[in-house]
Amino acid sequence: MLIAGLSPAFRLAANNTRIRSQLYASRLYIEGSAVRKMSKSTPPKVFITRRVPDRGPALLKSECTVTQWDSDEPISREELLSKVQGVDGLFCLLTEKIDAELLDAAGPNLKVVGTMSVGYDHVDLVACAERGVKVGFTPNVLTSAVAELTVSLLLATSRRLKEGIRAVENGSWGTWKPMWLCGPGLDGSTVGIIGMGRIGMAVARCLQPFGVARFVYSDFDEQPKARDIGAEFLPLDEVIASADFLLACCALTSETKGMFNMDLFKKMKNTAVFINTSRGGVVQQDDLYKALVSGEIAAAGLDVTTPEPLPTNSPLLKLDNCVILPHIASATHKARSAMSELTAKNILAGLKGQTIPSEITA
C-alpha cells in the first residue's frame, strides 16, 4: 500500500519503513507473548509421599515438576515436613497426617492435597479450609474391590478357612468327620449392614446369589437405592439383634468411633459373625477379643485394625475364630491404578483452579 501526496521514491521508502515497523511490532508482540506464556507455564511442584501405581505419577509429570518418596515404606514425619516445603500440590496416603503443622511447613504455595484413599480421617479438613487448600479423595473406583474382599473375608471367617488351612499344614487333618469345622452358611441368613453407602450396597449385591433371605441396615437416613435389593431400614439395635452376619461398612467419624463395643456385641446373636472392612477405629478391639473368647459372638473377620500393622503379640491373632487381613480390601491392580489416576486428576484440577472430580469439604 502506497502513501498518497508524496514522491514515488519517498512514498516507497516510507512504505518500507512502515512495513518494517509493523514487522518489528509484531515480533515484539509474539516474543512478548512467548515470554508471558513461559512465565505462566512454569510447572507447579508436586510431592508424592510413596511409590504408587504409574498412572498417577505419569499424569502429574506431564504438567508438573514431580518429586517422590520412592519406597514402599512410609516416609518419616521429619522427612515429610522437609519435602513438602514450597510445593503446590501434595499426593498422600492414609499413613500421612495432614494437619496444621504440615500445611504450615508446606507454605502458602500449597493449593491442593490429594489422598489416594476413600477414608480421610487423617486429613484436618478445617485446617485445610482455613488455608484455602482443596482436598480430593478416591471414592467409587475401589468400591467393587472392597466389596469382593468383604465377601471373601466373610466366607473365610464363617466357613473357618483359617482352621482348615492350619489343619492341612500341621497334619491334624484326619478322616472325614461329619461335625468337623462346620460353620454358618449364608443361605437363608439375615445380613445386617451398618452404613449402606456405595460399598455397603455393593457388598449386598454380591451376597444376593448366596441365597440371603433378608438384608437389614442402619444408617443416618434411609437410602432409597437399598430398596432395589429389598433391604430394610431399621433402628440400629434391631439390625444388631437380627443379623446372622453383621458388616461394618461405615466411615470413621466422631459418631462411629468405637461404636462396636461390648454393649453392642452383647446385643448380637451368639452365633453371629462380625466383619469389618471399614476402619479399625470403629471397633473397640479389647471388647471384641472378650466377646470372641466369652462366646458373645461366634467369629470375626477384620481387614482393618488399630494400630496398623497390628502387633504380632495381639491376643486377637491367637484366636481360631478371628481372621485378620493386612488392610488389602482395595488391593486389585485395577482399583489401585484407578485410585492413583484419580488422585492425580484431583491434584491437577486443584492446581488449575477447576472443579476437583472428587472433593472433600469440611
Short mmCIF file of N, CA and C in Angstrom, two decimals, residues 139-286:
data_model
loop_
_atom_site.label_atom_id
_atom_site.label_comp_id
_atom_site.label_asym_id
_atom_site.label_seq_id
_atom_site.Cartn_x
_atom_site.Cartn_y
_atom_site.Cartn_z
N PRO A 139 -13.22 -41.98 46.05
CA PRO A 139 -14.36 -42.88 46.20
C PRO A 139 -14.70 -43.55 44.86
N ASN A 140 -15.63 -44.49 44.89
CA ASN A 140 -16.18 -45.15 43.69
C ASN A 140 -15.21 -46.10 43.00
N VAL A 141 -13.97 -45.68 42.74
CA VAL A 141 -13.08 -46.51 41.93
C VAL A 141 -12.64 -47.78 42.66
N LEU A 142 -12.80 -47.83 43.97
CA LEU A 142 -12.39 -49.03 44.71
C LEU A 142 -13.58 -49.81 45.27
N THR A 143 -14.78 -49.38 44.94
CA THR A 143 -15.98 -49.99 45.53
C THR A 143 -16.07 -51.48 45.27
N SER A 144 -15.90 -51.88 44.02
CA SER A 144 -16.02 -53.31 43.67
C SER A 144 -14.95 -54.15 44.35
N ALA A 145 -13.73 -53.63 44.39
CA ALA A 145 -12.63 -54.37 45.02
C ALA A 145 -12.90 -54.57 46.51
N VAL A 146 -13.35 -53.54 47.19
CA VAL A 146 -13.63 -53.66 48.62
C VAL A 146 -14.80 -54.61 48.87
N ALA A 147 -15.80 -54.54 48.02
CA ALA A 147 -16.94 -55.46 48.16
C ALA A 147 -16.51 -56.91 48.00
N GLU A 148 -15.65 -57.16 47.01
CA GLU A 148 -15.15 -58.53 46.79
C GLU A 148 -14.41 -59.04 48.03
N LEU A 149 -13.55 -58.21 48.57
CA LEU A 149 -12.76 -58.62 49.73
C LEU A 149 -13.65 -58.82 50.95
N THR A 150 -14.65 -57.98 51.10
CA THR A 150 -15.58 -58.12 52.23
C THR A 150 -16.29 -59.47 52.19
N VAL A 151 -16.74 -59.85 51.00
CA VAL A 151 -17.40 -61.15 50.85
C VAL A 151 -16.38 -62.27 51.08
N SER A 152 -15.17 -62.11 50.57
CA SER A 152 -14.13 -63.13 50.77
C SER A 152 -13.85 -63.32 52.26
N LEU A 153 -13.72 -62.22 52.98
CA LEU A 153 -13.43 -62.29 54.40
C LEU A 153 -14.59 -62.90 55.17
N LEU A 154 -15.80 -62.55 54.79
CA LEU A 154 -16.98 -63.15 55.43
C LEU A 154 -16.97 -64.67 55.25
N LEU A 155 -16.72 -65.13 54.03
CA LEU A 155 -16.71 -66.57 53.77
C LEU A 155 -15.55 -67.27 54.48
N ALA A 156 -14.37 -66.64 54.46
CA ALA A 156 -13.21 -67.23 55.13
C ALA A 156 -13.46 -67.38 56.62
N THR A 157 -14.15 -66.41 57.21
CA THR A 157 -14.41 -66.44 58.65
C THR A 157 -15.51 -67.43 58.99
N SER A 158 -16.62 -67.33 58.27
CA SER A 158 -17.77 -68.17 58.62
C SER A 158 -17.53 -69.64 58.29
N ARG A 159 -16.79 -69.92 57.23
CA ARG A 159 -16.52 -71.30 56.85
C ARG A 159 -15.20 -71.82 57.43
N ARG A 160 -14.61 -71.05 58.35
CA ARG A 160 -13.48 -71.48 59.17
C ARG A 160 -12.25 -71.91 58.34
N LEU A 161 -11.96 -71.12 57.31
CA LEU A 161 -10.85 -71.46 56.42
C LEU A 161 -9.50 -71.39 57.13
N LYS A 162 -9.35 -70.46 58.05
CA LYS A 162 -8.09 -70.35 58.80
C LYS A 162 -7.78 -71.66 59.52
N GLU A 163 -8.78 -72.24 60.19
CA GLU A 163 -8.58 -73.50 60.91
C GLU A 163 -8.35 -74.65 59.94
N GLY A 164 -9.06 -74.63 58.81
CA GLY A 164 -8.91 -75.69 57.83
C GLY A 164 -7.53 -75.70 57.20
N ILE A 165 -7.03 -74.54 56.83
CA ILE A 165 -5.69 -74.45 56.24
C ILE A 165 -4.64 -74.91 57.24
N ARG A 166 -4.81 -74.48 58.48
CA ARG A 166 -3.86 -74.88 59.52
C ARG A 166 -3.87 -76.40 59.73
N ALA A 167 -5.04 -77.01 59.66
CA ALA A 167 -5.15 -78.46 59.84
C ALA A 167 -4.42 -79.21 58.74
N VAL A 168 -4.50 -78.68 57.51
CA VAL A 168 -3.79 -79.30 56.39
C VAL A 168 -2.28 -79.17 56.60
N GLU A 169 -1.86 -77.99 57.03
CA GLU A 169 -0.42 -77.71 57.15
C GLU A 169 0.23 -78.43 58.32
N ASN A 170 -0.52 -78.59 59.44
CA ASN A 170 0.12 -79.20 60.62
C ASN A 170 -0.17 -80.70 60.77
N GLY A 171 -0.91 -81.24 59.82
CA GLY A 171 -1.15 -82.68 59.83
C GLY A 171 -2.29 -83.14 60.71
N SER A 172 -3.07 -82.22 61.27
CA SER A 172 -4.18 -82.64 62.13
C SER A 172 -5.43 -83.01 61.32
N TRP A 173 -5.35 -82.86 60.02
CA TRP A 173 -6.45 -83.28 59.15
C TRP A 173 -6.48 -84.81 59.12
N GLY A 174 -7.54 -85.40 59.68
CA GLY A 174 -7.64 -86.86 59.73
C GLY A 174 -8.71 -87.35 58.78
N THR A 175 -9.45 -88.34 59.22
CA THR A 175 -10.54 -88.85 58.39
C THR A 175 -11.68 -87.86 58.35
N TRP A 176 -12.54 -87.99 57.36
CA TRP A 176 -13.68 -87.09 57.23
C TRP A 176 -14.61 -87.25 58.42
N LYS A 177 -14.99 -86.11 59.03
CA LYS A 177 -15.84 -86.15 60.22
C LYS A 177 -17.08 -85.29 59.96
N PRO A 178 -18.26 -85.82 60.19
CA PRO A 178 -19.49 -85.10 59.88
C PRO A 178 -19.64 -83.76 60.60
N MET A 179 -19.06 -83.62 61.79
CA MET A 179 -19.27 -82.40 62.57
C MET A 179 -18.05 -81.48 62.59
N TRP A 180 -17.01 -81.87 61.88
CA TRP A 180 -15.75 -81.13 61.99
C TRP A 180 -15.75 -79.86 61.14
N LEU A 181 -15.32 -78.74 61.72
CA LEU A 181 -15.16 -77.45 61.06
C LEU A 181 -16.44 -76.95 60.37
N CYS A 182 -17.57 -77.24 60.96
CA CYS A 182 -18.83 -76.70 60.44
C CYS A 182 -18.98 -75.23 60.87
N GLY A 183 -19.54 -74.46 60.01
CA GLY A 183 -19.77 -73.05 60.32
C GLY A 183 -21.08 -72.60 59.72
N PRO A 184 -21.49 -71.37 60.02
CA PRO A 184 -22.76 -70.85 59.50
C PRO A 184 -22.67 -70.55 58.01
N GLY A 185 -23.75 -70.81 57.28
CA GLY A 185 -23.81 -70.50 55.86
C GLY A 185 -24.68 -69.29 55.58
N LEU A 186 -24.55 -68.74 54.40
CA LEU A 186 -25.32 -67.56 54.03
C LEU A 186 -26.74 -67.89 53.59
N ASP A 187 -26.96 -69.09 53.09
CA ASP A 187 -28.27 -69.47 52.58
C ASP A 187 -29.33 -69.35 53.69
N GLY A 188 -30.34 -68.52 53.45
CA GLY A 188 -31.42 -68.34 54.42
C GLY A 188 -31.09 -67.41 55.57
N SER A 189 -29.95 -66.75 55.52
CA SER A 189 -29.49 -65.93 56.64
C SER A 189 -30.02 -64.49 56.54
N THR A 190 -29.78 -63.75 57.63
CA THR A 190 -30.04 -62.31 57.66
C THR A 190 -28.70 -61.60 57.75
N VAL A 191 -28.47 -60.71 56.81
CA VAL A 191 -27.24 -59.93 56.78
C VAL A 191 -27.55 -58.49 57.20
N GLY A 192 -26.86 -58.04 58.22
CA GLY A 192 -27.02 -56.67 58.69
C GLY A 192 -25.84 -55.82 58.26
N ILE A 193 -26.12 -54.65 57.73
CA ILE A 193 -25.06 -53.77 57.22
C ILE A 193 -25.16 -52.42 57.94
N ILE A 194 -24.07 -52.03 58.56
CA ILE A 194 -24.01 -50.72 59.22
C ILE A 194 -23.30 -49.77 58.26
N GLY A 195 -24.09 -48.90 57.64
CA GLY A 195 -23.56 -47.98 56.64
C GLY A 195 -23.88 -48.46 55.24
N MET A 196 -25.05 -48.09 54.72
CA MET A 196 -25.46 -48.54 53.39
C MET A 196 -25.10 -47.49 52.33
N GLY A 197 -23.79 -47.23 52.23
CA GLY A 197 -23.29 -46.34 51.19
C GLY A 197 -22.92 -47.14 49.96
N ARG A 198 -21.97 -46.62 49.17
CA ARG A 198 -21.57 -47.29 47.94
C ARG A 198 -21.07 -48.70 48.21
N ILE A 199 -20.21 -48.85 49.21
CA ILE A 199 -19.61 -50.16 49.49
C ILE A 199 -20.64 -51.09 50.11
N GLY A 200 -21.43 -50.60 51.04
CA GLY A 200 -22.47 -51.43 51.64
C GLY A 200 -23.42 -51.99 50.60
N MET A 201 -23.83 -51.14 49.65
CA MET A 201 -24.71 -51.59 48.58
C MET A 201 -24.03 -52.63 47.69
N ALA A 202 -22.76 -52.38 47.37
CA ALA A 202 -22.03 -53.32 46.50
C ALA A 202 -21.87 -54.67 47.18
N VAL A 203 -21.61 -54.67 48.48
CA VAL A 203 -21.49 -55.93 49.23
C VAL A 203 -22.82 -56.69 49.19
N ALA A 204 -23.91 -55.98 49.44
CA ALA A 204 -25.22 -56.62 49.44
C ALA A 204 -25.53 -57.25 48.08
N ARG A 205 -25.19 -56.55 47.01
CA ARG A 205 -25.44 -57.10 45.67
C ARG A 205 -24.60 -58.35 45.43
N CYS A 206 -23.36 -58.33 45.91
CA CYS A 206 -22.50 -59.51 45.76
C CYS A 206 -23.04 -60.72 46.53
N LEU A 207 -23.69 -60.45 47.65
CA LEU A 207 -24.18 -61.54 48.50
C LEU A 207 -25.53 -62.11 48.05
N GLN A 208 -26.24 -61.40 47.20
CA GLN A 208 -27.57 -61.85 46.79
C GLN A 208 -27.60 -63.28 46.22
N PRO A 209 -26.65 -63.65 45.35
CA PRO A 209 -26.70 -65.00 44.78
C PRO A 209 -26.49 -66.13 45.79
N PHE A 210 -26.05 -65.80 47.02
CA PHE A 210 -25.80 -66.83 48.03
C PHE A 210 -27.08 -67.24 48.76
N GLY A 211 -28.20 -66.69 48.37
CA GLY A 211 -29.46 -67.10 48.99
C GLY A 211 -29.78 -66.41 50.30
N VAL A 212 -29.23 -65.24 50.51
CA VAL A 212 -29.53 -64.47 51.72
C VAL A 212 -31.03 -64.18 51.76
N ALA A 213 -31.66 -64.49 52.88
CA ALA A 213 -33.11 -64.32 52.99
C ALA A 213 -33.50 -62.87 53.24
N ARG A 214 -32.64 -62.12 53.93
CA ARG A 214 -33.05 -60.78 54.36
C ARG A 214 -31.83 -59.87 54.54
N PHE A 215 -31.91 -58.68 53.99
CA PHE A 215 -30.91 -57.65 54.24
C PHE A 215 -31.53 -56.56 55.10
N VAL A 216 -30.85 -56.22 56.19
CA VAL A 216 -31.30 -55.12 57.04
C VAL A 216 -30.12 -54.17 57.22
N TYR A 217 -30.42 -52.90 57.41
CA TYR A 217 -29.32 -51.95 57.53
C TYR A 217 -29.68 -50.78 58.43
N SER A 218 -28.61 -50.14 58.92
CA SER A 218 -28.75 -48.93 59.71
C SER A 218 -27.85 -47.87 59.11
N ASP A 219 -28.36 -46.64 59.05
CA ASP A 219 -27.60 -45.51 58.52
C ASP A 219 -28.19 -44.25 59.12
N PHE A 220 -27.59 -43.11 58.81
CA PHE A 220 -28.14 -41.86 59.33
C PHE A 220 -29.54 -41.60 58.78
N ASP A 221 -29.75 -41.98 57.52
CA ASP A 221 -31.04 -41.82 56.87
C ASP A 221 -31.32 -43.06 56.02
N GLU A 222 -32.59 -43.23 55.67
CA GLU A 222 -32.94 -44.30 54.76
C GLU A 222 -32.32 -44.03 53.40
N GLN A 223 -31.78 -45.08 52.79
CA GLN A 223 -31.13 -44.96 51.49
C GLN A 223 -32.05 -45.53 50.40
N PRO A 224 -32.63 -44.68 49.54
CA PRO A 224 -33.59 -45.14 48.54
C PRO A 224 -33.09 -46.28 47.67
N LYS A 225 -31.79 -46.27 47.32
CA LYS A 225 -31.26 -47.32 46.45
C LYS A 225 -31.32 -48.70 47.10
N ALA A 226 -31.35 -48.72 48.44
CA ALA A 226 -31.40 -50.00 49.14
C ALA A 226 -32.70 -50.76 48.86
N ARG A 227 -33.72 -50.03 48.44
CA ARG A 227 -34.99 -50.70 48.12
C ARG A 227 -34.84 -51.61 46.91
N ASP A 228 -33.85 -51.30 46.05
CA ASP A 228 -33.65 -52.12 44.85
C ASP A 228 -33.31 -53.57 45.19
N ILE A 229 -32.70 -53.77 46.35
CA ILE A 229 -32.37 -55.14 46.75
C ILE A 229 -33.26 -55.62 47.89
N GLY A 230 -34.29 -54.86 48.19
CA GLY A 230 -35.23 -55.24 49.24
C GLY A 230 -34.68 -55.09 50.64
N ALA A 231 -33.65 -54.28 50.82
CA ALA A 231 -33.06 -54.10 52.15
C ALA A 231 -33.97 -53.24 53.02
N GLU A 232 -34.08 -53.62 54.29
CA GLU A 232 -34.95 -52.92 55.23
C GLU A 232 -34.15 -51.95 56.09
N PHE A 233 -34.65 -50.73 56.19
CA PHE A 233 -34.04 -49.71 57.03
C PHE A 233 -34.63 -49.84 58.43
N LEU A 234 -33.77 -50.18 59.41
CA LEU A 234 -34.23 -50.44 60.77
C LEU A 234 -33.39 -49.66 61.78
N PRO A 235 -33.93 -49.48 62.99
CA PRO A 235 -33.09 -48.90 64.06
C PRO A 235 -31.87 -49.78 64.30
N LEU A 236 -30.79 -49.17 64.74
CA LEU A 236 -29.53 -49.87 64.93
C LEU A 236 -29.68 -51.13 65.78
N ASP A 237 -30.36 -51.02 66.91
CA ASP A 237 -30.49 -52.18 67.80
C ASP A 237 -31.19 -53.35 67.14
N GLU A 238 -32.16 -53.07 66.28
CA GLU A 238 -32.87 -54.15 65.58
C GLU A 238 -31.98 -54.83 64.56
N VAL A 239 -31.16 -54.03 63.89
CA VAL A 239 -30.21 -54.62 62.93
C VAL A 239 -29.24 -55.53 63.66
N ILE A 240 -28.70 -55.05 64.77
CA ILE A 240 -27.73 -55.83 65.54
C ILE A 240 -28.33 -57.14 66.04
N ALA A 241 -29.53 -57.07 66.57
CA ALA A 241 -30.16 -58.24 67.17
C ALA A 241 -30.58 -59.29 66.15
N SER A 242 -30.92 -58.87 64.95
CA SER A 242 -31.46 -59.81 63.97
C SER A 242 -30.42 -60.39 63.03
N ALA A 243 -29.22 -59.81 62.97
CA ALA A 243 -28.24 -60.20 61.97
C ALA A 243 -27.52 -61.51 62.32
N ASP A 244 -27.41 -62.37 61.33
CA ASP A 244 -26.53 -63.54 61.44
C ASP A 244 -25.10 -63.16 61.05
N PHE A 245 -25.02 -62.17 60.18
CA PHE A 245 -23.73 -61.60 59.77
C PHE A 245 -23.86 -60.08 59.89
N LEU A 246 -23.00 -59.47 60.68
CA LEU A 246 -23.06 -58.03 60.87
C LEU A 246 -21.81 -57.41 60.24
N LEU A 247 -22.03 -56.52 59.28
CA LEU A 247 -20.94 -55.95 58.49
C LEU A 247 -20.78 -54.46 58.79
N ALA A 248 -19.58 -54.06 59.15
CA ALA A 248 -19.27 -52.64 59.35
C ALA A 248 -18.79 -52.08 58.02
N CYS A 249 -19.61 -51.23 57.41
CA CYS A 249 -19.27 -50.58 56.14
C CYS A 249 -19.38 -49.06 56.27
N CYS A 250 -19.20 -48.57 57.46
CA CYS A 250 -19.40 -47.15 57.75
C CYS A 250 -18.08 -46.39 57.76
N ALA A 251 -18.16 -45.09 57.57
CA ALA A 251 -16.97 -44.24 57.67
C ALA A 251 -16.61 -44.05 59.14
N LEU A 252 -15.35 -43.74 59.37
CA LEU A 252 -14.91 -43.42 60.73
C LEU A 252 -15.17 -41.95 61.00
N THR A 253 -16.09 -41.68 61.90
CA THR A 253 -16.44 -40.31 62.28
C THR A 253 -16.48 -40.24 63.80
N SER A 254 -16.75 -39.07 64.32
CA SER A 254 -16.87 -38.94 65.78
C SER A 254 -18.03 -39.77 66.30
N GLU A 255 -19.06 -39.96 65.47
CA GLU A 255 -20.22 -40.76 65.88
C GLU A 255 -19.94 -42.26 65.84
N THR A 256 -19.12 -42.71 64.89
CA THR A 256 -18.89 -44.15 64.74
C THR A 256 -17.64 -44.65 65.45
N LYS A 257 -16.79 -43.75 65.91
CA LYS A 257 -15.56 -44.17 66.57
C LYS A 257 -15.86 -45.03 67.78
N GLY A 258 -15.35 -46.27 67.78
CA GLY A 258 -15.54 -47.18 68.91
C GLY A 258 -16.95 -47.67 69.11
N MET A 259 -17.81 -47.54 68.11
CA MET A 259 -19.22 -47.91 68.30
C MET A 259 -19.41 -49.43 68.46
N PHE A 260 -18.49 -50.21 67.88
CA PHE A 260 -18.58 -51.66 68.03
C PHE A 260 -17.82 -52.05 69.30
N ASN A 261 -18.57 -52.00 70.40
CA ASN A 261 -18.01 -52.24 71.74
C ASN A 261 -18.76 -53.38 72.41
N MET A 262 -18.45 -53.62 73.67
CA MET A 262 -19.06 -54.76 74.36
C MET A 262 -20.58 -54.63 74.44
N ASP A 263 -21.07 -53.43 74.67
CA ASP A 263 -22.53 -53.25 74.72
C ASP A 263 -23.17 -53.69 73.42
N LEU A 264 -22.55 -53.36 72.30
CA LEU A 264 -23.10 -53.76 71.01
C LEU A 264 -22.96 -55.27 70.80
N PHE A 265 -21.79 -55.82 71.11
CA PHE A 265 -21.58 -57.25 70.90
C PHE A 265 -22.56 -58.09 71.73
N LYS A 266 -22.91 -57.61 72.91
CA LYS A 266 -23.86 -58.34 73.75
C LYS A 266 -25.26 -58.39 73.15
N LYS A 267 -25.55 -57.44 72.26
CA LYS A 267 -26.87 -57.41 71.62
C LYS A 267 -26.92 -58.32 70.40
N MET A 268 -25.77 -58.81 69.94
CA MET A 268 -25.72 -59.69 68.78
C MET A 268 -26.07 -61.12 69.18
N LYS A 269 -26.49 -61.91 68.22
CA LYS A 269 -26.67 -63.34 68.45
C LYS A 269 -25.32 -63.95 68.79
N ASN A 270 -25.34 -64.96 69.67
CA ASN A 270 -24.04 -65.60 69.98
C ASN A 270 -23.55 -66.50 68.86
N THR A 271 -24.38 -66.66 67.81
CA THR A 271 -23.96 -67.40 66.61
C THR A 271 -23.55 -66.46 65.48
N ALA A 272 -23.58 -65.17 65.74
CA ALA A 272 -23.35 -64.18 64.68
C ALA A 272 -21.87 -64.01 64.37
N VAL A 273 -21.61 -63.58 63.13
CA VAL A 273 -20.25 -63.31 62.65
C VAL A 273 -20.15 -61.80 62.37
N PHE A 274 -19.09 -61.20 62.87
CA PHE A 274 -18.85 -59.76 62.69
C PHE A 274 -17.72 -59.55 61.68
N ILE A 275 -17.94 -58.65 60.72
CA ILE A 275 -16.95 -58.37 59.68
C ILE A 275 -16.71 -56.86 59.62
N ASN A 276 -15.43 -56.47 59.58
CA ASN A 276 -15.10 -55.06 59.46
C ASN A 276 -14.08 -54.82 58.36
N THR A 277 -14.52 -54.13 57.30
CA THR A 277 -13.61 -53.70 56.24
C THR A 277 -13.66 -52.17 56.08
N SER A 278 -14.14 -51.49 57.11
CA SER A 278 -14.24 -50.02 57.02
C SER A 278 -12.98 -49.37 57.56
N ARG A 279 -12.96 -49.07 58.85
CA ARG A 279 -11.77 -48.52 59.50
C ARG A 279 -11.62 -49.16 60.87
N GLY A 280 -10.37 -49.37 61.29
CA GLY A 280 -10.12 -50.03 62.56
C GLY A 280 -10.69 -49.27 63.74
N GLY A 281 -10.75 -47.95 63.63
CA GLY A 281 -11.19 -47.13 64.74
C GLY A 281 -12.63 -47.27 65.13
N VAL A 282 -13.45 -47.93 64.31
CA VAL A 282 -14.86 -48.10 64.68
C VAL A 282 -15.04 -49.22 65.71
N VAL A 283 -13.99 -50.00 65.95
CA VAL A 283 -14.08 -51.16 66.85
C VAL A 283 -13.23 -50.95 68.11
N GLN A 284 -13.82 -51.30 69.24
CA GLN A 284 -13.07 -51.40 70.49
C GLN A 284 -12.47 -52.81 70.51
N GLN A 285 -11.19 -52.94 70.16
CA GLN A 285 -10.60 -54.27 69.95
C GLN A 285 -10.51 -55.10 71.22
N ASP A 286 -10.29 -54.48 72.36
CA ASP A 286 -10.28 -55.25 73.61
C ASP A 286 -11.65 -55.87 73.87
#
